[in-house]
Amino acid sequence: MTDISLGMPQLPAPDFPADVRERLEADAKQVIARYPDSRSALLPLLHLCQSQEGHVSRTGIRFCAEVLGLTTAEVTAVATFYTMYRRRPSGDYQVGVCTNTLCAVMGGDAIFEELKEHLGVGNNETTPDGKVTLEHIECNAACDYAPVVMVNWEFFDNQTPESAKAMVDDLLAGRPVEPTRGAPLCTYKDTARILAGFPDEREGAVEATGGAGPASLIGLRIARGESPRTPIVHPRGEAGGASRGDTTTEGGE
């Protein structure tokens, strides 16, 4: 019979250094003040902790529990439920490849496999320099731009293995990388602070933030009775010639 060692029980999580704790408490008060019930502030406070450490550590869980009057078990239950909360140190740039059905068949699986080989890491692993963490994501909520990759939750639409590898090479080299739409990239810690509800103070970032792209709004425009101008689904067969039984949906800008 194999011996099973349960190991030593974990000691209580250490606290943040005094200066960090003081700063986080001041930020937490602003977050908590937005809600009639303080425990409703747990999600943004977990993002706040990520903005400090790059992930939600046992120290972060202890902090959230203490400022909200919860148990660490209650906080842990939430932190482990949502995949946006990292449970171990991560890179400056979180590269998420959608491998859900549509993105997968459009090339997402190939992108993910080639990025793993190109970066030399597996799922949820970080490059040795600490710059890029790679993970597969079930859905990026942008199926009309499949296959989609997200970097720190900013969209990179209509990707290919080649474009995705070029993008991560730029991230590793420190070269500027521009999302397909939305605000300019910032580090994962900076993104976490924005998700905690604090303003993005970078010049032009708020103005650059985009919503749904034209392909996402086609149905809405048609439902409003607006005249479609650009075909978005072309007939099968020869360009400009529909084969028997085909239909064409039009819309766009």
Coordinates of N, CA, C and O in Angstrom, one line a residue, residues 156 182 250:
F156 N -7.9 40.9 -30.8 CA -7.1 40.7 -32.0 C -7.9 39.8 -32.9 O -7.9 38.6 -32.7
G182 N -10.5 48.8 -29.9 CA -10.4 49.0 -28.5 C -9.2 49.8 -28.1 O -8.5 50.4 -28.9
E250 N -27.0 40.6 -46.5 CA -26.2 41.8 -46.7 C -26.3 42.7 -45.5 O -27.3 42.6 -44.7

